mmCIF file of C-alpha atoms in Angstrom:
data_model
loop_
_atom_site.group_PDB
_atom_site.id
_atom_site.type_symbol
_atom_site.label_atom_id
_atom_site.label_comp_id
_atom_site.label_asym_id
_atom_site.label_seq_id
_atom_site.Cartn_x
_atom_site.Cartn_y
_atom_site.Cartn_z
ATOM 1 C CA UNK A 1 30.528 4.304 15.739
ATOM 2 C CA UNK A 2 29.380 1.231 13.578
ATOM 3 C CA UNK A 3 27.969 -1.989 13.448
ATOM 4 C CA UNK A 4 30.124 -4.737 12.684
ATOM 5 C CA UNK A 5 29.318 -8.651 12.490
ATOM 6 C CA UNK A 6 31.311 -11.100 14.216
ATOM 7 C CA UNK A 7 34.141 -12.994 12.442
ATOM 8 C CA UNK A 8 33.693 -15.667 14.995
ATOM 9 C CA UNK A 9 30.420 -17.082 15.278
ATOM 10 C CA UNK A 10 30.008 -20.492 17.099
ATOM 11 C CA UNK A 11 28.107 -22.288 14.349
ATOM 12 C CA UNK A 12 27.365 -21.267 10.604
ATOM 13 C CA UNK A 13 24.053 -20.146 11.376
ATOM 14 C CA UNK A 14 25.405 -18.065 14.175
ATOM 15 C CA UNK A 15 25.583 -14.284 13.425
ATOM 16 C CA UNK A 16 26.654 -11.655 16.176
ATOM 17 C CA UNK A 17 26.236 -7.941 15.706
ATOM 18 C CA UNK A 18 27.675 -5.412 17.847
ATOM 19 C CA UNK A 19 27.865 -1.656 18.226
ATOM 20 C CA UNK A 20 30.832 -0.582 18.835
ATOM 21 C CA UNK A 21 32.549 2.999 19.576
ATOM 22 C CA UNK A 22 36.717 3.335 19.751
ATOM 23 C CA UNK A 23 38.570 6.123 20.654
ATOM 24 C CA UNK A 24 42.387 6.764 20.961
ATOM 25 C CA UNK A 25 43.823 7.786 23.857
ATOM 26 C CA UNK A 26 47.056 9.687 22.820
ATOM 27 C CA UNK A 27 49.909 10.684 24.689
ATOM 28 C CA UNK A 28 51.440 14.218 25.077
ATOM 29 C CA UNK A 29 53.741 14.028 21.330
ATOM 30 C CA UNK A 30 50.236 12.336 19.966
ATOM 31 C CA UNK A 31 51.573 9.099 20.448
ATOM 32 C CA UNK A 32 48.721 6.609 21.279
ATOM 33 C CA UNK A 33 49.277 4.946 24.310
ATOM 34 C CA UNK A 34 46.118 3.035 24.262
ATOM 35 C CA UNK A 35 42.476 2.902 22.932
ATOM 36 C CA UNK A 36 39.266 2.835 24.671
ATOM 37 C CA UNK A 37 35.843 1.420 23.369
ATOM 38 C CA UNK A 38 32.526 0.692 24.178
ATOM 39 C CA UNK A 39 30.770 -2.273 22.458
ATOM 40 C CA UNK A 40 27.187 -3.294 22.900
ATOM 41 C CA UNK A 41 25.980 -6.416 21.452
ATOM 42 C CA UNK A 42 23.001 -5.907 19.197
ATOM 43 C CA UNK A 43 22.697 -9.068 17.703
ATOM 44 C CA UNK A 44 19.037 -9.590 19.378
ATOM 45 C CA UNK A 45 18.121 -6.310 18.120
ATOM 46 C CA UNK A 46 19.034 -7.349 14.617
ATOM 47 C CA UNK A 47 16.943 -10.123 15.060
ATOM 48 C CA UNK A 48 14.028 -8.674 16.230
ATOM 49 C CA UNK A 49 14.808 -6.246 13.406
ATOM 50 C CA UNK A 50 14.450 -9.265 10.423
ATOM 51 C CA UNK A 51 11.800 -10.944 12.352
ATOM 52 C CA UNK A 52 9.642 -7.807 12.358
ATOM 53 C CA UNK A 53 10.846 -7.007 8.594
ATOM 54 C CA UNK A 54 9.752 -10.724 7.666
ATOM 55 C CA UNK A 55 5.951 -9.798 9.119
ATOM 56 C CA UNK A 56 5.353 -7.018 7.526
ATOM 57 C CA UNK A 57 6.574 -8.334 3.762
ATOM 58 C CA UNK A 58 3.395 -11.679 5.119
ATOM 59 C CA UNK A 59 1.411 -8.345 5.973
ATOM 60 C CA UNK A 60 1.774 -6.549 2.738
ATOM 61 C CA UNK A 61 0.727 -9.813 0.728
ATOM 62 C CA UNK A 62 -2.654 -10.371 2.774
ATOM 63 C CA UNK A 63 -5.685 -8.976 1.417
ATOM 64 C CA UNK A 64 -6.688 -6.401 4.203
ATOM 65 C CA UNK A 65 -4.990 -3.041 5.981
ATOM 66 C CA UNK A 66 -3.414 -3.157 9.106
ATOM 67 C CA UNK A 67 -2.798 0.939 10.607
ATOM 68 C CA UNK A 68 -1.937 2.823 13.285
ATOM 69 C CA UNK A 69 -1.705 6.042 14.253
ATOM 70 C CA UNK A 70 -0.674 8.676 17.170
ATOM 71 C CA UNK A 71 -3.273 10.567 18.897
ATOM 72 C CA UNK A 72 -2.775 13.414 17.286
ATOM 73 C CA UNK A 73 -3.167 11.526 13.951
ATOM 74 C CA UNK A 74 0.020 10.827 12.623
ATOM 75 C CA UNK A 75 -0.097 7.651 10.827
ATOM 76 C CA UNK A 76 3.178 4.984 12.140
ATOM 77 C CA UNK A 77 2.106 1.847 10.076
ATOM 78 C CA UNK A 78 0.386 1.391 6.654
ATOM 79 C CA UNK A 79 0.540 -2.561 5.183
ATOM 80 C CA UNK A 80 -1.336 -5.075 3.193
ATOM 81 C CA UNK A 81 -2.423 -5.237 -0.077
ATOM 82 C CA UNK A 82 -5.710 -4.138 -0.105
ATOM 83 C CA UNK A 83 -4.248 -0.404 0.373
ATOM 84 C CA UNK A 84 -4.104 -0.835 -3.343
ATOM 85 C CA UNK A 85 -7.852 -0.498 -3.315
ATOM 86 C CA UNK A 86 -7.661 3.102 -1.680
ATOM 87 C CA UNK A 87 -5.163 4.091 -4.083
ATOM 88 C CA UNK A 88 -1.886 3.717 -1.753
ATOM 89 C CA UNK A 89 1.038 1.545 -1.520
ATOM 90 C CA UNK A 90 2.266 0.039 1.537
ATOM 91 C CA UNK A 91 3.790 2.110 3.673
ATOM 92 C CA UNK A 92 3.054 5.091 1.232
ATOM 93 C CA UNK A 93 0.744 6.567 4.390
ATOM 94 C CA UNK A 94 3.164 6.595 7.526
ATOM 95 C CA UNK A 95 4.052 9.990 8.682
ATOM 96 C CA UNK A 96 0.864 11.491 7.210
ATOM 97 C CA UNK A 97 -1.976 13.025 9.248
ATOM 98 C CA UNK A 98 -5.176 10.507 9.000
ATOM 99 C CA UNK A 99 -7.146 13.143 10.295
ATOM 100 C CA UNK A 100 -6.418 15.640 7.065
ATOM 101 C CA UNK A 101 -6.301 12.040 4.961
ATOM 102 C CA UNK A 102 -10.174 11.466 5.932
ATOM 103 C CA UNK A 103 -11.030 15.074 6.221
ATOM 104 C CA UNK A 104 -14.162 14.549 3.521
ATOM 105 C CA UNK A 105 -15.051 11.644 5.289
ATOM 106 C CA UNK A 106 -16.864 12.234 8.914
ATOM 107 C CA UNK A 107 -17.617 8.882 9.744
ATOM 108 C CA UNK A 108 -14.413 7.821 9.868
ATOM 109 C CA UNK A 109 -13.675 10.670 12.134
ATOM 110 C CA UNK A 110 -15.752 9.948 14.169
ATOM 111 C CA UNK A 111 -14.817 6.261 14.192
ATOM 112 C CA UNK A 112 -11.518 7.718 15.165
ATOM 113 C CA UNK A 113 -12.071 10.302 17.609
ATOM 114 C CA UNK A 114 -13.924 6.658 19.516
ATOM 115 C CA UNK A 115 -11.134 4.370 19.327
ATOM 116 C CA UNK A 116 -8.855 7.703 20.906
ATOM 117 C CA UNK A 117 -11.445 8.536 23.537
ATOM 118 C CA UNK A 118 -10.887 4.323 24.961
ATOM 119 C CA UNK A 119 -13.163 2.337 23.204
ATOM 120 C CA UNK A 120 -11.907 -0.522 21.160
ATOM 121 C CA UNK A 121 -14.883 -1.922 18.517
ATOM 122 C CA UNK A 122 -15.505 -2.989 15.177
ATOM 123 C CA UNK A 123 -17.567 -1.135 12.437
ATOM 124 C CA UNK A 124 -18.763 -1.326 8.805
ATOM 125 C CA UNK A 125 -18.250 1.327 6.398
ATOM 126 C CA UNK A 126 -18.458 1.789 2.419
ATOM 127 C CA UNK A 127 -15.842 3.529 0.926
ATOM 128 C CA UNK A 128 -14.954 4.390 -2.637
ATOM 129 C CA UNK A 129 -17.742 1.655 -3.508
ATOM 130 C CA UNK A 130 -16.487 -1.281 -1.023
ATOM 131 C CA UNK A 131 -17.946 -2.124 2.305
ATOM 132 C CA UNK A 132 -15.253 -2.437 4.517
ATOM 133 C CA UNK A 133 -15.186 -4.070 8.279
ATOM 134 C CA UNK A 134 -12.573 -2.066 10.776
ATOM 135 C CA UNK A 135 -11.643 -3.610 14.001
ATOM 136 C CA UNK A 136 -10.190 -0.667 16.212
ATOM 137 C CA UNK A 137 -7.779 -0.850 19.312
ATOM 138 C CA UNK A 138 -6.420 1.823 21.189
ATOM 139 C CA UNK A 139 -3.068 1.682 22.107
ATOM 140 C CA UNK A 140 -1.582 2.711 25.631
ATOM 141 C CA UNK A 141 1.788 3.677 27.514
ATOM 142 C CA UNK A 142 2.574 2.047 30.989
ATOM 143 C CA UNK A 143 0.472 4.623 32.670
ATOM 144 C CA UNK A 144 -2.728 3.418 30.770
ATOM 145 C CA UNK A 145 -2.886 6.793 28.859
ATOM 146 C CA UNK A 146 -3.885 6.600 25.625
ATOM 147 C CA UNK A 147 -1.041 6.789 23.148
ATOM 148 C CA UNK A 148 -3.111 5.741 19.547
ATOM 149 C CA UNK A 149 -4.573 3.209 17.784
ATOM 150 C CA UNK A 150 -4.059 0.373 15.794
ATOM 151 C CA UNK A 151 -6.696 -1.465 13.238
ATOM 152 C CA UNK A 152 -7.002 -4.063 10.835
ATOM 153 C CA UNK A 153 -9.452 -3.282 7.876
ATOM 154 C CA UNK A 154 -10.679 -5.904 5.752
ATOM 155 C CA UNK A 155 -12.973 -5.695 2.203
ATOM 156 C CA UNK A 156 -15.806 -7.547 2.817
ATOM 157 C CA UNK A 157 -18.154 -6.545 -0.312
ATOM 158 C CA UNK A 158 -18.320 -9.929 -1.330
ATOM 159 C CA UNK A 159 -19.649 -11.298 1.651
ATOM 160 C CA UNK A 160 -21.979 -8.340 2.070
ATOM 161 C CA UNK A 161 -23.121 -9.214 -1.164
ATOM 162 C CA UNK A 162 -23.682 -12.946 -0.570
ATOM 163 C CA UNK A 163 -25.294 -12.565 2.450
ATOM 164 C CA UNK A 164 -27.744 -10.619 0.729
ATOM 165 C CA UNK A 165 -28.066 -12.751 -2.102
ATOM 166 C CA UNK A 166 -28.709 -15.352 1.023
ATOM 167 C CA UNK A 167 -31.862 -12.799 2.707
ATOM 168 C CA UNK A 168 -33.576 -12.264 -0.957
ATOM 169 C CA UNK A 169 -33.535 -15.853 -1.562
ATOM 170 C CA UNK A 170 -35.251 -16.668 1.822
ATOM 171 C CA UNK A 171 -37.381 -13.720 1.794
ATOM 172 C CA UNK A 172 -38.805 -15.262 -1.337
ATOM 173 C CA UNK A 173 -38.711 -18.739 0.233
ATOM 174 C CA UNK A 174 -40.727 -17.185 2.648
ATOM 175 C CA UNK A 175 -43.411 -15.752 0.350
ATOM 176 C CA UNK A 176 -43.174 -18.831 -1.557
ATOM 177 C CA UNK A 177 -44.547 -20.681 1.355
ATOM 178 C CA UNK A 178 -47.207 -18.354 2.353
ATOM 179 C CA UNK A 179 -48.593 -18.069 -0.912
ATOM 180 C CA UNK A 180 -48.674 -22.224 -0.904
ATOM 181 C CA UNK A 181 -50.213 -22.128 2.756
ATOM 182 C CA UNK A 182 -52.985 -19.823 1.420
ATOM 183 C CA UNK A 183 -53.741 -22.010 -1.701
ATOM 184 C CA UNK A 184 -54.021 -25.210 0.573
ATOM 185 C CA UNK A 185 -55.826 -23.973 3.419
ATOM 186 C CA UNK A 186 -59.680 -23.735 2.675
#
């Protein structure tokens, strides 16, 4: 069995793919009288194969975490850059168990056990000294059982900290103006 590419594609840009399976069909002296094969073409697989290979080197350059994971916690995709922040490379996770990864950490248990029980939302969590915003999704087969769930994590501690900045300044805006109201009104 092996893949081969066609030697005969019908423009340059044209590549064909095919699996393909050949076995001899010998004769009583071990002759072969003739050869039978199976081929399937796969070239749409090997597409879909680049095409998905091409999204997750975009994914790994963003700066956020897209994951998913089996309901009994094995982890099936780890990408984007900002795994870096957690100490792990892309892909570094997959295979793992996030439930024994986040052991220490019971919110994010939690978090998890909600997305698995059907319940797709977005929290806020700090973690190793960044706030981080997780959208959950569960997953499902075609019966509508739960299968996992995917999520896309993203640091927001900047933004956290700007829109704080933001608040102080208007709470002293605020005071600022009550203090003047008091000093003008008699």
């Amino acid at each position: 069995i092996f893949i081969a590419r066609s030697q005969f594609p019908k423009t340059a840009e044209d590549e064909f793919y095919w699996l393909q399976h050949c076995h001899p069909y010998r004769g009583e002296g071990g002759e072969i009288l003739a050869q039978v094969a199976l081929a399937i073409a796969m070239t749409e697989n090997v597409r879909e194969l680049r095409n998905a290979q091409n999204l997750l080197r975009i994914v790994n350059e963003l700066p956020m975490i897209v994951w998913a994971m089996t309901v009994d916690g094995t982890c099936t995709l780890s990408a984007g850059k900002s795994l870096e922040q957690l100490g792990f490379e892309p892909g570094e996770l997959i295979g793992r168990n996030m439930f024994e990864v986040y052991a220490d950490n019971a919110a994010s248990l939690a978090e998890f056990q909600r997305v698995l029980a059907g319940e797709s939302f977005t929290t806020q969590q700090t973690l190793q000294g960044a706030t981080w915003s997780t959208s959950y999704r569960f997953s499902t087969n075609g019966t509508g059982e739960v299968t996992g769930l995917f999520a896309i994590s993203e640091d927001i501690s900047e933004r956290t900290r700007n829109e704080q900045r933001i608040l102080d300044q208007l709470a002293l805006i605020q005071s600022q103006k009550q203090a003047i109201d008091r000093l003008v009104s008699p």
